Coordinates of C-alpha atoms in Angstrom, one line a residue:
X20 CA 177.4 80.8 119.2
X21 CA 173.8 80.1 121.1
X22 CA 172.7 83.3 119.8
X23 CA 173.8 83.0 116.4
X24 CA 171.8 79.6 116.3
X25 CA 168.5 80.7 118.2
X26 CA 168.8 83.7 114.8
X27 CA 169.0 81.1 112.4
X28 CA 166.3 79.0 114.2
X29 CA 163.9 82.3 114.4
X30 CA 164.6 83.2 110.8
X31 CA 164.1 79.4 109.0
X32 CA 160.5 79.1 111.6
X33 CA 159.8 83.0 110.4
X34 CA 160.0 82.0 107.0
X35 CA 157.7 79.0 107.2
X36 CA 155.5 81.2 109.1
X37 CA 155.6 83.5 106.4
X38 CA 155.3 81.1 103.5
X39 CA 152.0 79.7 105.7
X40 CA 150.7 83.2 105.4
X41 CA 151.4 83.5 102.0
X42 CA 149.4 80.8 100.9
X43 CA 146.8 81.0 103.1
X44 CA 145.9 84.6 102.1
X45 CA 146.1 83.8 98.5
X46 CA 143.7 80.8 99.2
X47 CA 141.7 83.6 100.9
X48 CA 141.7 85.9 98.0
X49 CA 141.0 83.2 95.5
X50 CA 137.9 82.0 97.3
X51 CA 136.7 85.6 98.4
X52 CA 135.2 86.9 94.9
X53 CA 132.8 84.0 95.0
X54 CA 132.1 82.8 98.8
X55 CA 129.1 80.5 99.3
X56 CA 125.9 82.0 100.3
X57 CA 124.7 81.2 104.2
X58 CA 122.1 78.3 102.9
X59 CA 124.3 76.6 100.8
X60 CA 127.6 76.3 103.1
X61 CA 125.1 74.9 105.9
X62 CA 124.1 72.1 103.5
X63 CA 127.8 72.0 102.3
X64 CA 128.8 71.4 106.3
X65 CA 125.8 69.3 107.1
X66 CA 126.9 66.6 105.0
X67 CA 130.2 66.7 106.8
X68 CA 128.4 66.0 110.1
X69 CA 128.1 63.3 112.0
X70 CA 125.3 64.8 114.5
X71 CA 123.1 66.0 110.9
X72 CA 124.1 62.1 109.6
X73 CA 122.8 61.2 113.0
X74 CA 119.2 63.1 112.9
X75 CA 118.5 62.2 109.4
X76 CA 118.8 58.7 110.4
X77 CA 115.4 59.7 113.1
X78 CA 113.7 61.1 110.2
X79 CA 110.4 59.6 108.9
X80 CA 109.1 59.2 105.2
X81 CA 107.3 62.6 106.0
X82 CA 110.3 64.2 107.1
X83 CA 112.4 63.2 104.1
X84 CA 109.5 64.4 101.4
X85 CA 111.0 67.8 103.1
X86 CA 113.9 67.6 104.2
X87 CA 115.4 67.1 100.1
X88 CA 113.9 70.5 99.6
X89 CA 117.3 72.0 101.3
X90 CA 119.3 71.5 98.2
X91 CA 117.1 74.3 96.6
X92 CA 119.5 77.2 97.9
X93 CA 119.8 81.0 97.0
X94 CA 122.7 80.4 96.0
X95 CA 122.6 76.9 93.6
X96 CA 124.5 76.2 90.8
X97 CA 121.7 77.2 88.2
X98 CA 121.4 80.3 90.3
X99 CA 124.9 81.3 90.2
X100 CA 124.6 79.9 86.1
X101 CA 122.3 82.3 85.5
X102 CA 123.8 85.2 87.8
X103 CA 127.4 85.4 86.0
X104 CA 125.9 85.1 82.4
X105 CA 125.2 81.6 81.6
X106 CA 127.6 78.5 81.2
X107 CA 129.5 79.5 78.2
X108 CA 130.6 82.7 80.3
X109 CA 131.4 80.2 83.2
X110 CA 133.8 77.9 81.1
X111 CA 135.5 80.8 79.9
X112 CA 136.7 81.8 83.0
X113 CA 138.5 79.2 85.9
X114 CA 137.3 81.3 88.8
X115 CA 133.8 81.2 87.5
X116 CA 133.9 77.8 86.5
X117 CA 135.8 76.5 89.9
X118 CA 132.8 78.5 92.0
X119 CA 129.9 76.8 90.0
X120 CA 131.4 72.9 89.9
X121 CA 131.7 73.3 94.0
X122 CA 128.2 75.0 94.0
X123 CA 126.8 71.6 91.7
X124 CA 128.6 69.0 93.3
X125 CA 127.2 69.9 96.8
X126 CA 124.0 69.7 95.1
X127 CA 124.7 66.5 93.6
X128 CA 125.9 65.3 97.0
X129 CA 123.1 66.2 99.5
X130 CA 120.5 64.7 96.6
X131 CA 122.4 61.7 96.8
X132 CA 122.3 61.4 100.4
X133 CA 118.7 62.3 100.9
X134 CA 117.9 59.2 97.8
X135 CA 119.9 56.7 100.0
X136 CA 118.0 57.8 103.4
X137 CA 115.0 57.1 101.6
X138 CA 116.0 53.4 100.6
X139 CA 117.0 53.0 103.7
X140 CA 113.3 53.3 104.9
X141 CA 112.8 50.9 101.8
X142 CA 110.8 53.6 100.1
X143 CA 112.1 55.7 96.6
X144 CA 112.9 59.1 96.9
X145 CA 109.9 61.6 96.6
X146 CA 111.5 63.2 93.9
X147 CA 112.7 62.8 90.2
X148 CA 115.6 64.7 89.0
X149 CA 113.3 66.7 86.7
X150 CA 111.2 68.1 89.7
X151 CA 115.0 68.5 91.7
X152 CA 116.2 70.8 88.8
X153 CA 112.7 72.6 88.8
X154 CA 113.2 73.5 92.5
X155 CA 116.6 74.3 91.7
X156 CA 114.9 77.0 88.6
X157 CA 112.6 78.1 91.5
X158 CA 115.4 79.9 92.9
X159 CA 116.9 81.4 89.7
X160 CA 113.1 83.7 89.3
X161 CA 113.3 84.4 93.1
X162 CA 117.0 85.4 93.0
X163 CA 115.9 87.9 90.2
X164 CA 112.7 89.1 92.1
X165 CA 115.1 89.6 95.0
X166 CA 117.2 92.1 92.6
X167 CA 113.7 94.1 91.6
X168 CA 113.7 94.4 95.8
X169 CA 116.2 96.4 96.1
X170 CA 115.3 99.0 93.6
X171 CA 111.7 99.8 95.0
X172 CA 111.6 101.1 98.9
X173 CA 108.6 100.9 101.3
X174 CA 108.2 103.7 103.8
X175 CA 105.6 104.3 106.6
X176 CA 103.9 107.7 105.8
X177 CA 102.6 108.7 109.8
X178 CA 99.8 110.5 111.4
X179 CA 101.6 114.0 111.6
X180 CA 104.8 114.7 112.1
X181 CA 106.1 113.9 115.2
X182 CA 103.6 110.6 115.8
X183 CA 107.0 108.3 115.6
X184 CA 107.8 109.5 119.3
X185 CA 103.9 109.0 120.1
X186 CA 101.8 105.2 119.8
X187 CA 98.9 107.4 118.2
X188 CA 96.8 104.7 116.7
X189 CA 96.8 100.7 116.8
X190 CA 100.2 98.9 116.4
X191 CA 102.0 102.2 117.0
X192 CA 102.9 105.4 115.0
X193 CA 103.9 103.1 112.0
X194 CA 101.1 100.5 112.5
X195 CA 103.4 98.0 112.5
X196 CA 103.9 96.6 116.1
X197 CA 107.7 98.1 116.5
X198 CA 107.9 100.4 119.7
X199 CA 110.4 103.0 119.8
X200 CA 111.8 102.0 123.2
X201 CA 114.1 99.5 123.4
X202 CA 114.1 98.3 127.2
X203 CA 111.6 97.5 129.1
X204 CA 110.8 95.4 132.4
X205 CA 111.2 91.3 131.7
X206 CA 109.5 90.3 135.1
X207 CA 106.0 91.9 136.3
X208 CA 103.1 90.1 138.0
X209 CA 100.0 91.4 139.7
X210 CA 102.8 93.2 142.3
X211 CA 105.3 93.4 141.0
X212 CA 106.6 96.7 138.5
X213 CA 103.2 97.5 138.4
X214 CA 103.8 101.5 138.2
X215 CA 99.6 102.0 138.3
X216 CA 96.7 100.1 137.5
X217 CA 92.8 101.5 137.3
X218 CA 89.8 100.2 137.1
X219 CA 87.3 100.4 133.9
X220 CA 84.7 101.1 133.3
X221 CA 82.0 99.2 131.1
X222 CA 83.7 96.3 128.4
X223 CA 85.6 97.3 125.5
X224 CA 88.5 95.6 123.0
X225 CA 90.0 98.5 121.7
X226 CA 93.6 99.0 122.4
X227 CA 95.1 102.1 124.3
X228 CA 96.7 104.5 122.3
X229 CA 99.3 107.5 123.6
X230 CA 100.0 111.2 122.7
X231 CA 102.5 112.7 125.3
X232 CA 101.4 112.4 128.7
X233 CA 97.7 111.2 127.9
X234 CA 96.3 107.5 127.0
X235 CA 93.0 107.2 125.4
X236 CA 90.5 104.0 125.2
X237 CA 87.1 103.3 124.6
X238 CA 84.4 101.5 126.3
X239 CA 80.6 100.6 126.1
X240 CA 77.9 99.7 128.2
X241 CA 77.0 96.5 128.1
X242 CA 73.6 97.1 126.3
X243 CA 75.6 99.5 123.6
X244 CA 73.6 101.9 124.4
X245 CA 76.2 104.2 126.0
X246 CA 80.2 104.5 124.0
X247 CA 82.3 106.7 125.7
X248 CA 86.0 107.5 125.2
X249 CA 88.4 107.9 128.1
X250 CA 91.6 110.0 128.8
X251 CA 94.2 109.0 131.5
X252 CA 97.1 110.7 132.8
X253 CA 99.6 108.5 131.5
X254 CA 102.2 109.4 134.9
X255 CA 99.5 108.5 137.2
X256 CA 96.3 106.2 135.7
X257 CA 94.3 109.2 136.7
X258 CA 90.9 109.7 134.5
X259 CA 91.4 113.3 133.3
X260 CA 87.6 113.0 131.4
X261 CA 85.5 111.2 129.7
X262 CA 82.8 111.7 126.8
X263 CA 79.9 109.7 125.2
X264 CA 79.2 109.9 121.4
X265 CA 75.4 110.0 120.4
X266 CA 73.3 107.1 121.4
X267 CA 73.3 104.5 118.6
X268 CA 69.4 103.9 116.6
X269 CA 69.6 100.4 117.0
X270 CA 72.4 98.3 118.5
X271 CA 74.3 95.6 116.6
X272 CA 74.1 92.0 117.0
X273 CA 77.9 90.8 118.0
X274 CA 80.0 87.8 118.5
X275 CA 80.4 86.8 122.3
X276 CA 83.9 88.0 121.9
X277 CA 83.4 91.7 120.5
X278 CA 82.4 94.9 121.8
X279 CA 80.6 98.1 121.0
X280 CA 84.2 99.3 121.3
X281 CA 86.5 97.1 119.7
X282 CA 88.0 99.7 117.4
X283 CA 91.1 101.3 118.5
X284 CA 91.3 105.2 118.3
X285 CA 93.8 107.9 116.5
X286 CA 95.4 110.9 117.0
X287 CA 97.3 113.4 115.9
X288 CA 97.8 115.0 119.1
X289 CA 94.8 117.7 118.4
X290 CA 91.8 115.6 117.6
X291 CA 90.9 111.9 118.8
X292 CA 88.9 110.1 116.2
X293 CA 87.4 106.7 116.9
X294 CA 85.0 104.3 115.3
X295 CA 82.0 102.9 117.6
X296 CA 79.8 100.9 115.1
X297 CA 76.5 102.4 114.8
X298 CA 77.3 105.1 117.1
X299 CA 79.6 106.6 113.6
X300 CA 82.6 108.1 113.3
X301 CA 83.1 110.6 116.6
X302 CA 86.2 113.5 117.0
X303 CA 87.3 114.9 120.1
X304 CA 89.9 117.2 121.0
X305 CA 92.5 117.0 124.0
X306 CA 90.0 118.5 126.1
X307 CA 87.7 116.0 125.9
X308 CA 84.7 118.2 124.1
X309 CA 83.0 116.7 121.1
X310 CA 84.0 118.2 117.8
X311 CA 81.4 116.2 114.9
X312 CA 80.2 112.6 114.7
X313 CA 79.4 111.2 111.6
X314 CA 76.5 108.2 110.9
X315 CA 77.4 106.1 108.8
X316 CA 74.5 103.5 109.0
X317 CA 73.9 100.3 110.9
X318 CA 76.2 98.0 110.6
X319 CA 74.5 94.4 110.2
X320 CA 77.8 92.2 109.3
X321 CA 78.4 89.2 111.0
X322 CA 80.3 89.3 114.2
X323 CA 79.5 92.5 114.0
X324 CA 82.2 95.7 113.3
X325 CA 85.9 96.0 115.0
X326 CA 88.2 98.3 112.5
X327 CA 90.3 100.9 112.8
X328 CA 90.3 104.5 111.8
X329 CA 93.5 105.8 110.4
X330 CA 94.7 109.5 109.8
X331 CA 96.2 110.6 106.0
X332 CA 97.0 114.4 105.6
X333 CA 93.3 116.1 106.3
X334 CA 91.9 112.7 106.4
X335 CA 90.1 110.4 108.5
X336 CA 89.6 107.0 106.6
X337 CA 87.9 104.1 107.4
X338 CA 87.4 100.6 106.0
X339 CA 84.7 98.0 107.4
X340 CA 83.7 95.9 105.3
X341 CA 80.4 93.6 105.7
X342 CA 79.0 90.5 104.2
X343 CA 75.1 91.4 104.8
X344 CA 75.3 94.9 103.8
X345 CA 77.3 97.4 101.7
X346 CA 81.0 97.2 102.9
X347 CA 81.8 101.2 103.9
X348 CA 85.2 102.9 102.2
X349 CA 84.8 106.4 103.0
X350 CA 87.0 109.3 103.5
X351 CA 86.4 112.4 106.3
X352 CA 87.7 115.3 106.4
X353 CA 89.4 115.2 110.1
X354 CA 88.3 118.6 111.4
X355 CA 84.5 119.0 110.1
X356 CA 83.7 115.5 109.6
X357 CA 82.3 115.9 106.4
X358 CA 82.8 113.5 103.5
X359 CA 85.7 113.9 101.3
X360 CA 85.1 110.9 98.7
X361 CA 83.8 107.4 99.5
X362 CA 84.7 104.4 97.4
X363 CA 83.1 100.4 96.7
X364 CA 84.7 97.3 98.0
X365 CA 83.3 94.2 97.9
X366 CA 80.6 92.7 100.2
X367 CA 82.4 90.2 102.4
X368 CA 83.8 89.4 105.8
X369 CA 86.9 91.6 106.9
X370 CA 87.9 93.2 110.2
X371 CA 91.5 94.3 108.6
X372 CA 92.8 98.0 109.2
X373 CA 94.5 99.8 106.3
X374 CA 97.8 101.2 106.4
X375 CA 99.7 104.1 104.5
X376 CA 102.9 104.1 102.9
X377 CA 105.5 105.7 100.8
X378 CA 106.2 103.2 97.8
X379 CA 108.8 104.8 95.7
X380 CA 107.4 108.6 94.6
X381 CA 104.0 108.0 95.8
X382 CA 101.5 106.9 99.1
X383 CA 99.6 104.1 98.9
X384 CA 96.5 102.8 101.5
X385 CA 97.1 99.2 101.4
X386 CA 94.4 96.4 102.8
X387 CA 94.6 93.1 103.6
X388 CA 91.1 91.7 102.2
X389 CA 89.3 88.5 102.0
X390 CA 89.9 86.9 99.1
X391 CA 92.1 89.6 97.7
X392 CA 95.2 92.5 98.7
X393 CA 94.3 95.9 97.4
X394 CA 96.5 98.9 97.1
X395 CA 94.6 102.4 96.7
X396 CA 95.2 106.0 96.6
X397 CA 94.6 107.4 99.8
X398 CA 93.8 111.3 97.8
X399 CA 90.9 109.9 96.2
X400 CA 90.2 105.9 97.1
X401 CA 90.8 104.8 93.3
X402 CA 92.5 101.2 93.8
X403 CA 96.1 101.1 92.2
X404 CA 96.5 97.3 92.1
X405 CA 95.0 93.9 93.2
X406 CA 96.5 90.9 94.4
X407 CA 93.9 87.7 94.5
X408 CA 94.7 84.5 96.9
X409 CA 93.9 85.6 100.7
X410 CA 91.1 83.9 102.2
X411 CA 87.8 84.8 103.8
X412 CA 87.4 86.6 107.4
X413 CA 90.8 88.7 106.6
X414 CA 91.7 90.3 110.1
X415 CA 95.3 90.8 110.6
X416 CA 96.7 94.1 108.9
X417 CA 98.7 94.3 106.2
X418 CA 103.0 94.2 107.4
X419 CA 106.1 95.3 105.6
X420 CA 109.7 94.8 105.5
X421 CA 113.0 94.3 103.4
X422 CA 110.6 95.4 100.2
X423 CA 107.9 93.2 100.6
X424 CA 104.8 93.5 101.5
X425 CA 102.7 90.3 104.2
X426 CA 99.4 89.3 104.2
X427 CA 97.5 87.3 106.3
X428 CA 94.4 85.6 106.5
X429 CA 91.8 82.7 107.4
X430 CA 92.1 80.4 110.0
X431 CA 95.5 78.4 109.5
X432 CA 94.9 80.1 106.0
X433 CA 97.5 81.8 103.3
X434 CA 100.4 83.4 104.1
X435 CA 101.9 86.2 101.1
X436 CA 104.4 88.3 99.9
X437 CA 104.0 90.8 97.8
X438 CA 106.3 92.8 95.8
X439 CA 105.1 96.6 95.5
X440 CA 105.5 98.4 92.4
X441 CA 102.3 97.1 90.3
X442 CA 99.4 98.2 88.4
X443 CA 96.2 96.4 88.2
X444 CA 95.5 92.8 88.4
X445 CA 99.3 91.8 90.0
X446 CA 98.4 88.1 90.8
X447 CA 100.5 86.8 88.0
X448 CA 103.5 88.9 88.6
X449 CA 103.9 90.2 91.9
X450 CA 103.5 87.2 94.2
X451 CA 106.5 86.5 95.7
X452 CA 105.7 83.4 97.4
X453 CA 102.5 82.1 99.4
X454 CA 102.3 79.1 102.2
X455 CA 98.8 78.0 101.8
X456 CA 98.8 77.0 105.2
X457 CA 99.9 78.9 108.3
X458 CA 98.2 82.0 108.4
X459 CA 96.7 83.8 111.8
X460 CA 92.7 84.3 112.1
X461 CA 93.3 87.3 114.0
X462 CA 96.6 88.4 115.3
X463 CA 98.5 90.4 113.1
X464 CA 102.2 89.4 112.3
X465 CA 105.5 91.4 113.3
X466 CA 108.1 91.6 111.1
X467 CA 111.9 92.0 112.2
X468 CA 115.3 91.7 111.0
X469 CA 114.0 89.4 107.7
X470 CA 112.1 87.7 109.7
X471 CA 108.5 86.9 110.4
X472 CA 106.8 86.3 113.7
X473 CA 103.7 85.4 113.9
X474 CA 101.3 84.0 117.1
X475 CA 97.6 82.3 115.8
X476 CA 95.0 82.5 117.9
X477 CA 95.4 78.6 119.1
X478 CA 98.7 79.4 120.3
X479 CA 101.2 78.1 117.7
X480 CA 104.1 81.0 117.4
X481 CA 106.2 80.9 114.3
X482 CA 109.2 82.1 112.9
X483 CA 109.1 82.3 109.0
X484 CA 111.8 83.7 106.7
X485 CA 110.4 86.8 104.8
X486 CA 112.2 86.4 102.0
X487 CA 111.4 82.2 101.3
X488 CA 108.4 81.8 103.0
X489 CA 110.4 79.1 104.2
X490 CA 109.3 78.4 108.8
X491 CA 112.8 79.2 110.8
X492 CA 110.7 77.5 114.0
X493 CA 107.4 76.5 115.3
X494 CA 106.9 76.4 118.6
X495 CA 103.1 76.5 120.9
X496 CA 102.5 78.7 123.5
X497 CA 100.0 78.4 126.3
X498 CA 96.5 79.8 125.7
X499 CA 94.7 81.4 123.2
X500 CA 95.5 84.9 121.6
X501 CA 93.9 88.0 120.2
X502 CA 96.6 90.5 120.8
X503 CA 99.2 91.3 117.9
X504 CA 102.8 91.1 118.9
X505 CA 104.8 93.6 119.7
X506 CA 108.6 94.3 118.6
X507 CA 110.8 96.2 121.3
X508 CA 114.2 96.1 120.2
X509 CA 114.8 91.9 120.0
X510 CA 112.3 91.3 121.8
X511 CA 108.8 90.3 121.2
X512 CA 105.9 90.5 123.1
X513 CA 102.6 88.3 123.7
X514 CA 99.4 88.5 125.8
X515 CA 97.2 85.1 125.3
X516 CA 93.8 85.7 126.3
X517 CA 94.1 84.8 130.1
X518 CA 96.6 87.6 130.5
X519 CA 99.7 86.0 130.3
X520 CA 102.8 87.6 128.4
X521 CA 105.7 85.7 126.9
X522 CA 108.3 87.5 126.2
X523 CA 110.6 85.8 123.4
X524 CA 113.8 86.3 122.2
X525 CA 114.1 87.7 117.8
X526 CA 116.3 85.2 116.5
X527 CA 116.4 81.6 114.4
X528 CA 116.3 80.0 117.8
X529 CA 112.9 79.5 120.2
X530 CA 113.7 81.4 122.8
X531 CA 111.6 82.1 126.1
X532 CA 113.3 85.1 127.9
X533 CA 110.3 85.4 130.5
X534 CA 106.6 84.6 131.6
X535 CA 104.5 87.1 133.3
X536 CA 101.0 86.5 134.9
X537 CA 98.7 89.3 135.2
X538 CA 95.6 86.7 135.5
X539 CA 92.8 88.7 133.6
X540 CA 91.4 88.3 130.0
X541 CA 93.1 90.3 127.7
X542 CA 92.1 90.4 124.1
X543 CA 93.9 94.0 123.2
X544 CA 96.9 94.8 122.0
X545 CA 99.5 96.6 124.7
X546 CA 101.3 100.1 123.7
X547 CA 104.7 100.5 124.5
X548 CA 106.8 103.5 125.0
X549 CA 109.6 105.4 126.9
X550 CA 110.8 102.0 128.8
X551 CA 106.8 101.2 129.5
X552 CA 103.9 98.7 128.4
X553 CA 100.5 99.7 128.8
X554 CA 98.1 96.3 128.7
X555 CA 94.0 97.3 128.6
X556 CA 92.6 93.6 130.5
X557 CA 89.0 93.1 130.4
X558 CA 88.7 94.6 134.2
X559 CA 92.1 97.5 134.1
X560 CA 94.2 99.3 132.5
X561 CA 97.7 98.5 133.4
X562 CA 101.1 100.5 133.5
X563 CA 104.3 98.6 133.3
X564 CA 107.9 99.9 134.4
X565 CA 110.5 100.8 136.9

């Protein structure tokens, strides 16, 4: 009799079980063909919460003027309108129309809430409904930029093949600040995982670069009469040679904080081609003997110059431009030296580096200018497309990632993306968005994992969303900086100008993972590769590992 009970007691609780299952599953399936985006279900929770009830009650006028800016989602209810066909489609069809009315009403809701925070501070709400549904409309042409995304790729074009297992010129093989290594050593100080140090000779910026077992930098004399470029054995620190390139006419004026060798070499893992100023355009080979040099004038713009050379096909080519001279756009060929084409640009500030890349079915030089973005093609020099809202003293070098192109400029000046693709003037059609405000003077920005990350030079680190524009987290760091940052796997790495590295965690959070003191000035950017960070101070050249 007990067992015939416990059966009758384990089929009626199977069958409620069951039935549970049942209807949770078809809940499930109703909900799944139109699940709320990431954006929108946070703002959908957050007015759930008692902790986000709690911090909007901290929150100042200031803080409210933004904080109501939430409700414009990827994913609103004019979005979705405008996604599945319009509203006639929508009422037509009860899934449709159920998924848009719980998109609206959270929309609805948070406005609501954010107009009675605001009378609670006895002010009225920094917004009017028209200027809410214009926000809201914002979305709708960004949601249909983000579809164009998808159909148009971005692709480093490298040095030669084989440079992505090298770090042949600044920023790496892809110019970009990603090393192909993805552990390194968290914890290093002046004696600790220090695998070699050397000492160096005269002063120079430029940044080491690697080709298999040797690291190349430059360095000057102080007086600028003597540029020389040095080769290390990269298992060791030992100097394998050095050469000097011909003795400059006459020697540039420069800002305390450049060099006569503040430009960054490249290889292809035959020749090393570096710019020194006045002292041209100089090619080695692995050996160390001089193969041509190439004047290209004196160089009289302010600060005084501090690009980089990159490699295309046959091609050396080099941008500096110059506000009290003719900016220089010229092409070499890499093994004679001799000039392949040269090309205008305008007369203004810039200490940017090109880079090359695959858009689609073609290559295209792109370079972060003052005042404007240009895209050219790196056969011939002939510009493609222009893009006008950077601002003057353009440093950092140009960045790209989930289709978009990242530019920027100034001090605390614009931050842009840029959608590729265009033809001529694209100010009015590929801008994807622009923070006025923000931008580095002269580290570059690494992008990862739709995200931006970006360190100015007064020591504010940010973490933007590359797709909005919109800051994930901003945080200040101790010190100045120079140096770009560098990406190895999720981490990033910064040097401020005293020589100490933080090491922070990729992700939506601030995250400090470790500090590192080396206690020297350090202005260049470090190479990384096979588990190991090379860091140029003003006084060594350092090799980090295990």
């Amino acid at each position: 009799m007990r067992t015939m009970a416990t059966q009758k007691i384990y089929k009626y609780f199977s069958l409620i079980i069951l039935s549970i299952l049942v209807v949770f599953c078809t809940s499930r399936e109703e909900k799944a063909p139109y699940p709320l985006g990431f954006e929108i279900q946070t703002l959908s929770d957050d007015l759930e919460s008692i902790e986000y009830k709690d911090v909007v009650k901290t929150m100042i006028y200031q803080d409210l003027k933004e904080e109501w800016k939430r409700v414009a989602t990827p994913d609103n209810y004019l979005v979705f309108k405008e996604k599945h066909g319009g509203i006639e489609k929508i009422l037509a069809d009860s899934t449709l129309n159920v998924a848009y009315k719980e998109r609206e009403q959270i929309a609805n809701n948070f406005i609501a809430f954010m107009e009675e925070a605001f009378r609670k501070l006895n002010k009225e709400p920094s917004f009017t409904t028209t200027e809410v549904e214009q926000l809201l409309l914002a979305e709708v042409d960004r949601a249909e930029a983000m579809e164009l995304l998808e159909d148009i790729s971005i692709e480093p074009v490298m040095p030669i093949s084989g440079a992505e297992k090298q770090w042949p010129n600044f920023r790496g093989p892809s110019g970009q600040g990603i090393a192909n290594t993805k552990k390194i050593p968290l914890n290093w100080s002046p004696t600790e995982n220090i695998v070699w140090k050397v000492k160096l000779s005269g002063k120079g910026n430029s940044s080491p670069i690697i080709w298999d077992n040797r690291i190349f930098i430059t360095s000057a004399a102080e007086d600028g009469k003597t540029r020389e470029l040095f080769c290390y054995d990269r298992s060791n620190g030992k100097l394998l040679w050095r050469n000097k390139a011909p003795v400059p006419e006459k020697i540039e004026k420069l800002y305390w904080k450049n060099s006569y060798a503040s430009s960054t070499p490249v290889t292809d893992g035959e020749l090393i081609i570096t710019f020194l100023g006045n002292s041209g355009i100089v090619c080695f080979n692995m050996d160390g003997e001089l193969q041509w040099s190439q004047n290209l004038g004196n160089f009289t713009t302010m600060h005084g110059p501090g690009t980089n050379p990159i490699l295309y096909k046959d091609k050396v080519i080099l941008i500096q431009d110059q506000n009290n001279a003719e900016s220089v756009f010229i092409a070499l060929n890499k093994h004679t030296g001799e000039i392949i084409w040269t090309q205008k640009r305008e007369s203004v500030m810039g200490w940017s580096s090109p880079i090359i890349v695959r858009v689609e079915d073609h290559d295209e030089l792109v370079y972060n200018g003052s005042y404007n973005v240009k895209g050219y093609n790196p056969d011939t020099g002939s510009e493609i497309w222009t893009l006008n809202g950077s601002t003057k003293e353009a440093v950092p070098i140009i960045v790209y990632g989930g289709g978009l192109f990242y530019s920027a400029s100034g001090r605390n000046g614009a931050i842009m993306a840029i959608r590729p693709g265009g033809k001529g003037d694209i100010t009015d059609t590929h801008l994807f968005w622009k923070n006025e405000r923000g931008g580095p003077h002269v580290p570059s920005p690494a992008y990862y994992k739709e995200r931006l990350y970006i360190v100015n030079d007064t020591g504010i680190a940010t973490c933007i969303n590359a797709f909005t524009g919109k800051t994930v987290w901003r945080e200040r760091l101790k010190g100045r900086f120079s140096m770009s940052p560098v990406i190895v796997g999720d981490k990033i790495i910064v040097i401020n100008e005293k020589g100490l590295t933080t090491i922070l965690k990729a992700g939506d959070t601030f995250n400090i993972v470790a500090q590192n003191e080396l206690q020297e000035e350090t202005l260049s950017s470090p190479a990384v590769i096979d588990g190991n960070i090379y860091i140029r101070t003003a006084m060594h050249l350092y090799c980090i590992g295990k």
